[in-house]
Amino acid sequence: MPPAAEAFLEMLLAERNAASRTRQAYAADLEDFVAFLRHASPGGALLNADRAAIAAYTAAQGKAGLSSRTTARRLSCLRQFFRFALREGWCVVDPTETVAMPRHQSTLPRLLSQNQVTVLIDQGCNGHDDPRRDLVSRAALELLYTTGLRISELLGLPGRVFMRDAPMVLIRGKGGRERLIPVSHAAREAALALLHHDRDIDSPYLFPGRTPSKPLTRQGFDKILLQVALRAGIDPDLVSPHVLRHSFATHLLERGADLRALQMLLGHADIGTTQIYTHVMQERLRQVLTQHHPLSDETVS
């Protein structure tokens, strides 16, 4: 990794408090571009890259069969790097400035219906051979669906926050940003039931891993969620932490929630990110009109 790239990654931590996974993603994108430069021109340096090199790199992404979303993400990484380099005085122009961002068609998030979520919790979180697995499943799904937490936020929850009789819980999200979220009675009771069962486990986490000093891993949680989906009779491909987060947001909007309030609950830095859910609502309204209006092509026989 060139020193300039290392400095950029350090800046992400120092100035933006970027998460470890975010920095790893930026590092991987920069390494990929550096490898491309060296293959195209042995000895090619990162800071010497010009517009032609950037354009050739984005074109190569398409030829390699990568999605426009991946190409756009890598170009965004390069733009941020060269803007940083420009600020530091390491280059005199930003070679990415006039390179067009690849267009990609945004896809609407997958959703579970309110009935499917109910079945998932009521039927999928009961009857495991290990009673603790039922407690973990119910606490996790209640919290995911009633709070809209990201999976990283859920697994990092300290158990002590549920010991206080307070209606709100403090969450530390992306970039270290904090927000207060309300916790439903059912979710709190499920969390307390798990804590009571685990009272002899010395762990700071609500969901401890095999090593109690560390939280449950994402891979470990995915296995639990797979069993829950199968037990509930729901296609496992439709069930994920992200789908539950999307379902939480969409169901709130369906019941009249304010977009700004939803932004705060989800921990979005930009309301533009939250506005994806207005598109979900528009698509649902279109489907209702198509299926039920008397003059719709699909309803006229």
mmCIF file of N, CA, C and O in Angstrom, residues 150-190:
data_model
loop_
_atom_site.group_PDB
_atom_site.id
_atom_site.type_symbol
_atom_site.label_atom_id
_atom_site.label_comp_id
_atom_site.label_asym_id
_atom_site.label_seq_id
_atom_site.Cartn_x
_atom_site.Cartn_y
_atom_site.Cartn_z
ATOM 1 N N ARG A 150 -29.145 -1.832 12.852
ATOM 2 C CA ARG A 150 -28.248 -2.560 11.960
ATOM 3 C C ARG A 150 -27.755 -3.785 12.723
ATOM 4 O O ARG A 150 -27.695 -3.791 13.955
ATOM 5 N N ILE A 151 -27.339 -4.825 11.985
ATOM 6 C CA ILE A 151 -26.897 -6.045 12.647
ATOM 7 C C ILE A 151 -25.659 -5.784 13.508
ATOM 8 O O ILE A 151 -25.526 -6.344 14.599
ATOM 9 N N SER A 152 -24.759 -4.924 13.059
ATOM 10 C CA SER A 152 -23.571 -4.613 13.856
ATOM 11 C C SER A 152 -23.950 -3.910 15.157
ATOM 12 O O SER A 152 -23.332 -4.147 16.203
ATOM 13 N N GLU A 153 -24.988 -3.064 15.101
ATOM 14 C CA GLU A 153 -25.455 -2.370 16.298
ATOM 15 C C GLU A 153 -26.117 -3.344 17.263
ATOM 16 O O GLU A 153 -25.940 -3.248 18.481
ATOM 17 N N LEU A 154 -26.873 -4.307 16.714
ATOM 18 C CA LEU A 154 -27.541 -5.298 17.558
ATOM 19 C C LEU A 154 -26.530 -6.157 18.304
ATOM 20 O O LEU A 154 -26.615 -6.321 19.525
ATOM 21 N N LEU A 155 -25.577 -6.720 17.555
ATOM 22 C CA LEU A 155 -24.623 -7.645 18.166
ATOM 23 C C LEU A 155 -23.686 -6.947 19.141
ATOM 24 O O LEU A 155 -23.129 -7.579 20.033
ATOM 25 N N GLY A 156 -23.520 -5.642 18.982
ATOM 26 C CA GLY A 156 -22.655 -4.893 19.887
ATOM 27 C C GLY A 156 -23.367 -4.335 21.106
ATOM 28 O O GLY A 156 -22.752 -3.650 21.933
ATOM 29 N N LEU A 157 -24.664 -4.632 21.259
ATOM 30 C CA LEU A 157 -25.423 -4.083 22.384
ATOM 31 C C LEU A 157 -24.895 -4.608 23.717
ATOM 32 O O LEU A 157 -24.782 -5.824 23.916
ATOM 33 N N PRO A 158 -24.598 -3.723 24.668
ATOM 34 C CA PRO A 158 -24.232 -4.185 26.011
ATOM 35 C C PRO A 158 -25.488 -4.602 26.777
ATOM 36 O O PRO A 158 -26.541 -3.974 26.652
ATOM 37 N N GLY A 159 -25.375 -5.644 27.556
ATOM 38 C CA GLY A 159 -26.533 -6.126 28.288
ATOM 39 C C GLY A 159 -27.022 -5.154 29.341
ATOM 40 O O GLY A 159 -28.219 -5.096 29.645
ATOM 41 N N ARG A 160 -26.128 -4.327 29.876
ATOM 42 C CA ARG A 160 -26.491 -3.446 30.988
ATOM 43 C C ARG A 160 -27.558 -2.417 30.606
ATOM 44 O O ARG A 160 -28.268 -1.922 31.490
ATOM 45 N N VAL A 161 -27.679 -2.077 29.312
ATOM 46 C CA VAL A 161 -28.627 -1.033 28.935
ATOM 47 C C VAL A 161 -30.070 -1.473 29.180
ATOM 48 O O VAL A 161 -30.960 -0.620 29.301
ATOM 49 N N PHE A 162 -30.304 -2.781 29.286
ATOM 50 C CA PHE A 162 -31.671 -3.261 29.504
ATOM 51 C C PHE A 162 -31.972 -3.464 30.984
ATOM 52 O O PHE A 162 -33.108 -3.766 31.342
ATOM 53 N N MET A 163 -30.945 -3.296 31.819
ATOM 54 C CA MET A 163 -31.160 -3.435 33.250
ATOM 55 C C MET A 163 -31.786 -2.183 33.843
ATOM 56 O O MET A 163 -32.350 -2.216 34.933
ATOM 57 N N ARG A 164 -31.662 -1.076 33.124
ATOM 58 C CA ARG A 164 -32.253 0.167 33.602
ATOM 59 C C ARG A 164 -33.703 0.239 33.141
ATOM 60 O O ARG A 164 -34.027 -0.136 32.019
ATOM 61 N N ASP A 165 -34.551 0.757 33.981
ATOM 62 C CA ASP A 165 -35.960 0.890 33.626
ATOM 63 C C ASP A 165 -36.160 2.218 32.902
ATOM 64 O O ASP A 165 -36.752 3.163 33.431
ATOM 65 N N ALA A 166 -35.613 2.282 31.685
ATOM 66 C CA ALA A 166 -35.691 3.512 30.888
ATOM 67 C C ALA A 166 -36.323 3.185 29.538
ATOM 68 O O ALA A 166 -36.084 2.105 28.981
ATOM 69 N N PRO A 167 -37.138 4.091 29.001
ATOM 70 C CA PRO A 167 -37.827 3.807 27.740
ATOM 71 C C PRO A 167 -36.936 3.898 26.510
ATOM 72 O O PRO A 167 -37.315 3.431 25.436
ATOM 73 N N MET A 168 -35.747 4.505 26.647
ATOM 74 C CA MET A 168 -34.863 4.719 25.504
ATOM 75 C C MET A 168 -33.515 4.039 25.735
ATOM 76 O O MET A 168 -33.050 3.910 26.877
ATOM 77 N N VAL A 169 -32.894 3.641 24.653
ATOM 78 C CA VAL A 169 -31.574 3.019 24.702
ATOM 79 C C VAL A 169 -30.634 3.810 23.801
ATOM 80 O O VAL A 169 -31.010 4.184 22.680
ATOM 81 N N LEU A 170 -29.424 4.066 24.277
ATOM 82 C CA LEU A 170 -28.427 4.796 23.498
ATOM 83 C C LEU A 170 -27.685 3.834 22.581
ATOM 84 O O LEU A 170 -27.137 2.829 23.034
ATOM 85 N N ILE A 171 -27.680 4.154 21.289
ATOM 86 C CA ILE A 171 -27.025 3.317 20.282
ATOM 87 C C ILE A 171 -25.871 4.088 19.660
ATOM 88 O O ILE A 171 -26.006 5.263 19.326
ATOM 89 N N ARG A 172 -24.747 3.440 19.507
ATOM 90 C CA ARG A 172 -23.613 4.023 18.779
ATOM 91 C C ARG A 172 -23.574 3.384 17.401
ATOM 92 O O ARG A 172 -23.328 2.196 17.265
ATOM 93 N N GLY A 173 -23.840 4.198 16.374
ATOM 94 C CA GLY A 173 -23.946 3.665 15.026
ATOM 95 C C GLY A 173 -22.742 3.959 14.164
ATOM 96 O O GLY A 173 -21.617 4.096 14.660
ATOM 97 N N LYS A 174 -22.977 4.080 12.865
ATOM 98 C CA LYS A 174 -21.900 4.321 11.913
ATOM 99 C C LYS A 174 -21.170 5.624 12.226
ATOM 100 O O LYS A 174 -21.802 6.620 12.577
ATOM 101 N N GLY A 175 -19.862 5.598 12.060
ATOM 102 C CA GLY A 175 -19.071 6.798 12.294
ATOM 103 C C GLY A 175 -19.070 7.244 13.737
ATOM 104 O O GLY A 175 -18.707 8.380 14.045
ATOM 105 N N GLY A 176 -19.473 6.353 14.657
ATOM 106 C CA GLY A 176 -19.504 6.709 16.065
ATOM 107 C C GLY A 176 -20.671 7.607 16.445
ATOM 108 O O GLY A 176 -20.726 8.096 17.576
ATOM 109 N N ARG A 177 -21.591 7.841 15.494
ATOM 110 C CA ARG A 177 -22.735 8.709 15.797
ATOM 111 C C ARG A 177 -23.685 8.007 16.767
ATOM 112 O O ARG A 177 -24.007 6.839 16.594
ATOM 113 N N GLU A 178 -24.138 8.753 17.763
ATOM 114 C CA GLU A 178 -25.027 8.204 18.772
ATOM 115 C C GLU A 178 -26.465 8.651 18.540
ATOM 116 O O GLU A 178 -26.701 9.744 18.034
ATOM 117 N N ARG A 179 -27.403 7.794 18.906
ATOM 118 C CA ARG A 179 -28.813 8.157 18.818
ATOM 119 C C ARG A 179 -29.589 7.406 19.892
ATOM 120 O O ARG A 179 -29.175 6.317 20.319
ATOM 121 N N LEU A 180 -30.681 7.983 20.324
ATOM 122 C CA LEU A 180 -31.559 7.338 21.290
ATOM 123 C C LEU A 180 -32.721 6.692 20.547
ATOM 124 O O LEU A 180 -33.327 7.311 19.675
ATOM 125 N N ILE A 181 -33.014 5.449 20.889
ATOM 126 C CA ILE A 181 -34.139 4.767 20.251
ATOM 127 C C ILE A 181 -35.050 4.189 21.326
ATOM 128 O O ILE A 181 -34.592 3.731 22.375
ATOM 129 N N PRO A 182 -36.355 4.233 21.093
ATOM 130 C CA PRO A 182 -37.282 3.608 22.040
ATOM 131 C C PRO A 182 -37.269 2.093 21.877
ATOM 132 O O PRO A 182 -37.075 1.578 20.776
ATOM 133 N N VAL A 183 -37.462 1.386 22.980
ATOM 134 C CA VAL A 183 -37.497 -0.083 22.948
ATOM 135 C C VAL A 183 -38.862 -0.541 23.438
ATOM 136 O O VAL A 183 -39.336 -0.108 24.493
ATOM 137 N N SER A 184 -39.509 -1.396 22.664
ATOM 138 C CA SER A 184 -40.841 -1.873 23.026
ATOM 139 C C SER A 184 -40.788 -2.732 24.284
ATOM 140 O O SER A 184 -39.737 -3.280 24.650
ATOM 141 N N HIS A 185 -41.942 -2.863 24.924
ATOM 142 C CA HIS A 185 -42.021 -3.684 26.129
ATOM 143 C C HIS A 185 -41.647 -5.134 25.819
ATOM 144 O O HIS A 185 -40.900 -5.770 26.573
ATOM 145 N N ALA A 186 -42.152 -5.662 24.699
ATOM 146 C CA ALA A 186 -41.870 -7.057 24.338
ATOM 147 C C ALA A 186 -40.381 -7.276 24.089
ATOM 148 O O ALA A 186 -39.820 -8.305 24.496
ATOM 149 N N ALA A 187 -39.740 -6.320 23.419
ATOM 150 C CA ALA A 187 -38.307 -6.458 23.137
ATOM 151 C C ALA A 187 -37.500 -6.396 24.429
ATOM 152 O O ALA A 187 -36.542 -7.164 24.622
ATOM 153 N N ARG A 188 -37.872 -5.494 25.329
ATOM 154 C CA ARG A 188 -37.151 -5.386 26.608
ATOM 155 C C ARG A 188 -37.327 -6.659 27.433
ATOM 156 O O ARG A 188 -36.368 -7.163 28.027
ATOM 157 N N GLU A 189 -38.552 -7.193 27.471
ATOM 158 C CA GLU A 189 -38.797 -8.421 28.224
ATOM 159 C C GLU A 189 -37.999 -9.588 27.642
ATOM 160 O O GLU A 189 -37.473 -10.421 28.383
ATOM 161 N N ALA A 190 -37.909 -9.651 26.322
ATOM 162 C CA ALA A 190 -37.140 -10.721 25.679
ATOM 163 C C ALA A 190 -35.658 -10.593 26.013
ATOM 164 O O ALA A 190 -34.975 -11.594 26.261
#
